[in-house]
XYZ file of C-alpha atoms in Angstrom:
369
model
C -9.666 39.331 -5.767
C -6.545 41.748 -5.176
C -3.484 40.138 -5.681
C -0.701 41.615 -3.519
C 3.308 42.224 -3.583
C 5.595 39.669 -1.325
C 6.485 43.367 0.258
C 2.593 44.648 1.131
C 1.789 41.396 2.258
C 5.019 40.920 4.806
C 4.014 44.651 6.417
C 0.694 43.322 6.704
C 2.041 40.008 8.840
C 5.035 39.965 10.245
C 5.186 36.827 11.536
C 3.537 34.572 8.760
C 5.665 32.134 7.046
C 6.298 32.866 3.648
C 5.917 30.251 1.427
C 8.372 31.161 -1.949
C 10.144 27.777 -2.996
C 13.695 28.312 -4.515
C 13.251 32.291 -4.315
C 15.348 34.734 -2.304
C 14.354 36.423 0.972
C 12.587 39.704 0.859
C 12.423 41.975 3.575
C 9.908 44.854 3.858
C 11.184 48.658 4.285
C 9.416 50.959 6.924
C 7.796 52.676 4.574
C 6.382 49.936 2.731
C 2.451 50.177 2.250
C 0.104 48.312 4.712
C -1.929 45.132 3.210
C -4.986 46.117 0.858
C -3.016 49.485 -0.657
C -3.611 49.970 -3.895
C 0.096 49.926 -4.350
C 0.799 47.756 -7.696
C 3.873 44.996 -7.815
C 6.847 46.108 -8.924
C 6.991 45.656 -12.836
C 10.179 43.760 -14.211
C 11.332 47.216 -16.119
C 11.331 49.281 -13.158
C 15.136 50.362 -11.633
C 16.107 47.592 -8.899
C 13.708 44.999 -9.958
C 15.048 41.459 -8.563
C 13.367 39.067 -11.252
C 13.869 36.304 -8.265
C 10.995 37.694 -6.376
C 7.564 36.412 -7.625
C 5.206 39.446 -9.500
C 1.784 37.556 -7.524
C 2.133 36.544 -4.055
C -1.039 35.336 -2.233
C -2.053 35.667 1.006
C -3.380 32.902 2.891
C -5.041 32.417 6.614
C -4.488 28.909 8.064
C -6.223 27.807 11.048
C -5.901 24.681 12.615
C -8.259 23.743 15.271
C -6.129 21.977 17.785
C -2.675 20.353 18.024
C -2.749 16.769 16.829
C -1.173 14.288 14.678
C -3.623 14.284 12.037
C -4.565 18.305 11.648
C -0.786 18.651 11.908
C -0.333 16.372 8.764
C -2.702 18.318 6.793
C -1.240 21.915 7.368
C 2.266 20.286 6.889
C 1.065 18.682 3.377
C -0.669 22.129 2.639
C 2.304 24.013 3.081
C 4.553 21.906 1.848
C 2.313 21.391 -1.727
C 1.953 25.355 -2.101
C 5.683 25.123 -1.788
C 5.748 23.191 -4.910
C 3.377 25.309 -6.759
C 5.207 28.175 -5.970
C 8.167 26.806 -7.387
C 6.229 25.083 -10.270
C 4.133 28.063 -11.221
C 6.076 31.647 -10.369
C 3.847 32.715 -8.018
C 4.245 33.649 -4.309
C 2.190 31.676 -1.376
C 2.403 34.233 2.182
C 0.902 31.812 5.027
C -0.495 32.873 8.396
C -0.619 29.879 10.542
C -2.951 29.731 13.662
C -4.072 26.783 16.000
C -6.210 28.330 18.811
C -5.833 24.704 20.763
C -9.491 24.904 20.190
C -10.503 27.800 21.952
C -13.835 29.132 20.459
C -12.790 32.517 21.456
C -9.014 32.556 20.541
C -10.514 30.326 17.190
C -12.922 33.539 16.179
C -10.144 36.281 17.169
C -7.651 34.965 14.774
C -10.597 34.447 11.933
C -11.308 38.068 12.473
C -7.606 39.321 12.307
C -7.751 37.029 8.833
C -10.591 39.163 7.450
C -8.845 42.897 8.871
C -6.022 41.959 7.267
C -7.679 41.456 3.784
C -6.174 37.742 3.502
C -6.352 36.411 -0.555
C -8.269 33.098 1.320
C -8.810 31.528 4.331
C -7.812 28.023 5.213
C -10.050 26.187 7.679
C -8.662 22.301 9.185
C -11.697 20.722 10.419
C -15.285 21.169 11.095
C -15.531 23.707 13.969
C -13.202 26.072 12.105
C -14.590 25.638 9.111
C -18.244 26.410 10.646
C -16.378 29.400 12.130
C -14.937 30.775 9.047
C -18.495 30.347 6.964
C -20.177 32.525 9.595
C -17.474 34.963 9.851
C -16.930 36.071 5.885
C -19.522 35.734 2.429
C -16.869 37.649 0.608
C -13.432 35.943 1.608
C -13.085 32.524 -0.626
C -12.729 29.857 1.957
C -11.055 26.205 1.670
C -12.002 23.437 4.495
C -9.680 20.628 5.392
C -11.134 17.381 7.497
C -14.830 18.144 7.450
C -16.162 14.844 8.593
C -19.856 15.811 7.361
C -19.688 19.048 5.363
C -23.421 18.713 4.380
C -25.139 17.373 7.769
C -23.461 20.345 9.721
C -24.577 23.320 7.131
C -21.189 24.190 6.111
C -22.417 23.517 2.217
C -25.680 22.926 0.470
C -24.128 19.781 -1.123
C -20.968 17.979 -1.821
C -21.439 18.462 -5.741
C -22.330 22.310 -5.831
C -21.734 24.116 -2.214
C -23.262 26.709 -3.164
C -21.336 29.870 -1.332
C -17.844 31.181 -0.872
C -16.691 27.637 0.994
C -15.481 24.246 -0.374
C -13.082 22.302 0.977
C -12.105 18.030 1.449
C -13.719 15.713 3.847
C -12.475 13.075 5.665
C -15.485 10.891 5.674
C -15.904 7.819 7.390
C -17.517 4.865 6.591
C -18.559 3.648 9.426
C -19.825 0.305 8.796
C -16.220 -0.823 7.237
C -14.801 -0.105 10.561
C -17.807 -2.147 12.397
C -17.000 -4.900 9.491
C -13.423 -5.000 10.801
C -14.503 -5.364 14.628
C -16.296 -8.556 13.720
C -14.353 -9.920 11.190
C -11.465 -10.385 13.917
C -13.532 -11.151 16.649
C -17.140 -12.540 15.223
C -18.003 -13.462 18.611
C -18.286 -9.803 19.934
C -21.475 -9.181 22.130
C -20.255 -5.312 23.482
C -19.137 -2.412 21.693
C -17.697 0.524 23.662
C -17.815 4.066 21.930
C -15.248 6.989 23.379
C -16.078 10.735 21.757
C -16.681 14.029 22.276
C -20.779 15.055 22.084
C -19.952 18.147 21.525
C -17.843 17.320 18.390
C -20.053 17.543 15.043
C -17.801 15.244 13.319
C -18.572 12.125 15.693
C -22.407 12.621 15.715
C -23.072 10.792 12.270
C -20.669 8.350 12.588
C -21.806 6.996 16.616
C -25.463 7.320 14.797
C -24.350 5.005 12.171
C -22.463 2.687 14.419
C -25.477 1.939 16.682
C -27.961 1.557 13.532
C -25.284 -0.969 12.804
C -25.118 -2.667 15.962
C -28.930 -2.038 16.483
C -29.059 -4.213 13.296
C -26.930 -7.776 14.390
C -28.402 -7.381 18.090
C -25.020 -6.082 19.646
C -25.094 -4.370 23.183
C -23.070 -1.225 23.059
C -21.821 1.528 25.885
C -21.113 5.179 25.031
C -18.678 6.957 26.941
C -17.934 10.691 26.282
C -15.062 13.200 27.781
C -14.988 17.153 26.328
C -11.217 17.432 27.762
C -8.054 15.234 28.884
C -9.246 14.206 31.968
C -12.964 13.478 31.294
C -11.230 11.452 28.598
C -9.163 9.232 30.856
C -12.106 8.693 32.910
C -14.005 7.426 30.086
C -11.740 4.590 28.717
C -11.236 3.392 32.761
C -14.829 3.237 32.218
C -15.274 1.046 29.145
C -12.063 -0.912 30.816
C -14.219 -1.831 33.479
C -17.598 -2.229 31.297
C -15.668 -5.435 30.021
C -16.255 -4.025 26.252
C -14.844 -6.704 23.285
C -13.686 -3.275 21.637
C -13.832 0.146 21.265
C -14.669 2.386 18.383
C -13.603 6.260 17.908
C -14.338 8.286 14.980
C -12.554 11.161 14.019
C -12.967 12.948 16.910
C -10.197 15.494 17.786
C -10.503 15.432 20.934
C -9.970 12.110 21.888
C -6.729 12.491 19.469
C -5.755 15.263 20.889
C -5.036 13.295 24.254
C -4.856 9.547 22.664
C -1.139 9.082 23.581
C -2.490 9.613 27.637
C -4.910 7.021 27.202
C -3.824 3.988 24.641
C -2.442 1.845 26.792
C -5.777 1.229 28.953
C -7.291 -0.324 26.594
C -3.857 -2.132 26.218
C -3.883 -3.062 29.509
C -7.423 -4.532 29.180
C -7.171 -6.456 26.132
C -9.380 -4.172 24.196
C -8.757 -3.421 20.620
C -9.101 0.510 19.654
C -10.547 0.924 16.196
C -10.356 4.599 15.455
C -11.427 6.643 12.415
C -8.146 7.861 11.402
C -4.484 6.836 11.083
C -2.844 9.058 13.224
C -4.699 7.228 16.505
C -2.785 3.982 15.158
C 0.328 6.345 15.300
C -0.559 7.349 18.883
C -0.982 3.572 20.028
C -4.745 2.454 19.215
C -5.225 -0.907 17.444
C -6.562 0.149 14.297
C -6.996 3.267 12.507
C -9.194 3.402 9.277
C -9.795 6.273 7.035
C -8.605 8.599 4.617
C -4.863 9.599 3.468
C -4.675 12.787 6.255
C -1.156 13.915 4.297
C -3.044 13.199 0.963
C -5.701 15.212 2.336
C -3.758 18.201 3.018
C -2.273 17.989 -0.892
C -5.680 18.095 -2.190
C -6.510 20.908 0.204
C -3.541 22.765 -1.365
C -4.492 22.132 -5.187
C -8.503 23.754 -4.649
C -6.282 26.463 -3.265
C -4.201 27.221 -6.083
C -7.208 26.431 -8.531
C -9.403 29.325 -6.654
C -6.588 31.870 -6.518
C -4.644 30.967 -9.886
C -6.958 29.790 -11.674
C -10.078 31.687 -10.917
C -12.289 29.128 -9.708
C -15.294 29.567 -7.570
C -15.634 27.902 -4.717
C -19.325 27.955 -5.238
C -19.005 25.603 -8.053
C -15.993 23.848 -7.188
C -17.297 20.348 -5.721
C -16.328 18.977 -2.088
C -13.106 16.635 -2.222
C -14.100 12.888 -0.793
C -12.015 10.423 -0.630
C -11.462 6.237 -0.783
C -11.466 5.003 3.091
C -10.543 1.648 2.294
C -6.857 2.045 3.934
C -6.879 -0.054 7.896
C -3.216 0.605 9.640
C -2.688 -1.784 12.153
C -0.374 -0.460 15.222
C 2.021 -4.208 14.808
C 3.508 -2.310 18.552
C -0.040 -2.711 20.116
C -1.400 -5.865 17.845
C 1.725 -8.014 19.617
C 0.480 -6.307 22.999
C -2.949 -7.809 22.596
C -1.683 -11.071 21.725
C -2.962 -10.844 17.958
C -1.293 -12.043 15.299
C -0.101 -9.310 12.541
C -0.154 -11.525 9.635
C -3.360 -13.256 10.763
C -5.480 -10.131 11.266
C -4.186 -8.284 8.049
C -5.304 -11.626 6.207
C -8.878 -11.514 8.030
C -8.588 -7.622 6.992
C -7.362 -7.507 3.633
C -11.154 -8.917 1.995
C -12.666 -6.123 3.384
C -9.800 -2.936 3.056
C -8.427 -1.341 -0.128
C -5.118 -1.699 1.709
C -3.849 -3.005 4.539
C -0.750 -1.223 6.533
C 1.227 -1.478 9.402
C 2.500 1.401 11.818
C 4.288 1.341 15.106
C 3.759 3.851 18.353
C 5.260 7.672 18.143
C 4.367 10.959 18.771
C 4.564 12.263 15.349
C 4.697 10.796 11.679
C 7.757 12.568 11.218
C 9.109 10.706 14.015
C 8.836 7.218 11.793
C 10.804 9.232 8.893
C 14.003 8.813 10.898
């Protein structure tokens, strides 16, 4: 793996964000080799040396599949953790940051500008970039980020040993926790709506799951699906006016991507939203149960630095999984419903590691303020 000066790498991407905590600014000269010379670093004896700027700088390719609240939280907490390492360790982190808005063809044009401009690693935040990314490169060390089923869609052989150039974390979902919750606040449930995206590979295990569930206590249940915004809408009108008890979502971008359109239907309608990740709870849904996403994106970080620092290969290096006992209740939407906060976290706190409250916003750095 080449390791390349702050200077090479800038030429090489002139609009990446360069990551080098606590370190001065360094701008590249015109004549300053492209990316992938065999130009060496400048050596701390050498005339004109500034001992501020790091001798290693990496370069990393980040691309994030669309623009939502929880893919945003990970490349924020990526970024912001190889910001500490750089600081911690010496070294230099030089980020190219992509979201194609999930576009398959914009997705696969930046992947391939990743690999022609001989990028250290390549970053990939959830499953169809990820998928992208293994198809694209066997030589180019790879790190996934929200890969809801890593093994089921072929991105690994196995979460213990993935066997290629690829590892990554997974946001997994336990999908009968989530079905737990639906009945433990409302035992008398006889419908179960489900909103997702077909075509997303992350919601296929987890609707699977949900109807063995439901398949299991005798429980009718609808399925609604929308691939954009307004196939989305249409969808929760329609499991408005299928008179569902509540609704379950897995971690399905698109539906997140357009959540903050479509929340207060089910408001509206009295119907409780329990979603597979946090960020929905942000955006307005009832319930959102799942993994740390800002945790996530740390961990994503660290199995960067350990394949690039520390030599690791990613062929060895296991798949990240994480506890999804963590249920954050939207209090904004609970009152809305006409549930009680401090009666449903007590119905929910048996059955959750933790139990947390969140109110309505765009953005979790909105709630910082």
């Amino acid at each position: 793996m080449k390791k390349h000066s702050l200077i090479q790498k800038i030429a090489a991407s002139a609009l990446s964000l360069t990551l080098l905590a606590g370190l001065a600014a360094c701008g590249g000269n015109p004549s300053t080799p492209a990316a992938g010379s065999s130009q060496p670093s400048q050596s701390s004896n050498e005339p004109g040396h500034d001992p501020t700027i790091p001798e290693t700088v990496y370069y990393i390719g980040i691309c994030n599949y669309v623009d939502d609240a929880s893919l945003n939280q990970i490349n924020e907490n990526i970024q912001a953790r190889l910001n500490e390492i750089s600081a911690e360790l010496g070294v230099g982190f030089t980020i190219d940051y992509e979201n194609p808005n999930g576009d398959a063809t914009v997705m696969n044009q930046v992947i391939s500008n990743f690999i022609a401009n001989d990028v250290d690693l390549m970053v990939g935040i959830a499953t169809p970039v990820a998928m992208a990314m293994q198809s694209a490169t066997e030589d180019i060390p790879i790190v996934f980020s929200a890969v809801s089923d890593p093994v089921s869609t072929g991105v690994v052989d196995s979460l213990e040993a993935p066997g290629a150039n690829i590892t990554g974390t997974s946001d997994y979902l336990d999908t009968n926790a989530i079905m737990d919750l639906i009945f433990a606040a409302d035992p008398d449930a006889d419908k179960i709506g489900f909103l997702y995206n077909i075509g997303q590979d992350a919601s296929a295990t987890p609707i699977a799951h949900a109807k063995e569930y439901l398949d299991a206590k005798g429980i009718a249940y609808v399925e609604r699906t929308g691939t954009n915004a307004a196939e989305v809408m249409q969808a929760a009108q329609a499991l408005a006016a299928d008179g569902v008890d509540a609704v379950f979502t897995p971690t399905d971008n698109t539906i997140m991507e357009c959540y903050l359109a479509i929340y207060e239907i089910f408001i509206d309608a009295g119907i409780p939203h329990y979603t597979g990740a946090d960020s929905f709870a942000l955006n307005g849904a009832f319930l959102g149960y799942g993994v740390d996403y800002a945790n996530l994106g740390r961990e994503t970080a660290d199995m960067i630095a350990d394949i690039l620092i520390n030599g690791k290969d990613p062929a060895t290096l296991a798949v990240k999984t994480f506890d999804n006992g963590t249920a954050t209740v939207n209090t904004d939407t609970c009152a809305a419903l006409g549930l009680d906060f401090a009666e449903i976290e007590k119905l929910f706190a048996p059955l959750c590691t933790k139990v947390q409250s969140i109110t309505t916003a765009d953005d979790f750095k909105d709630l910082e303020g």
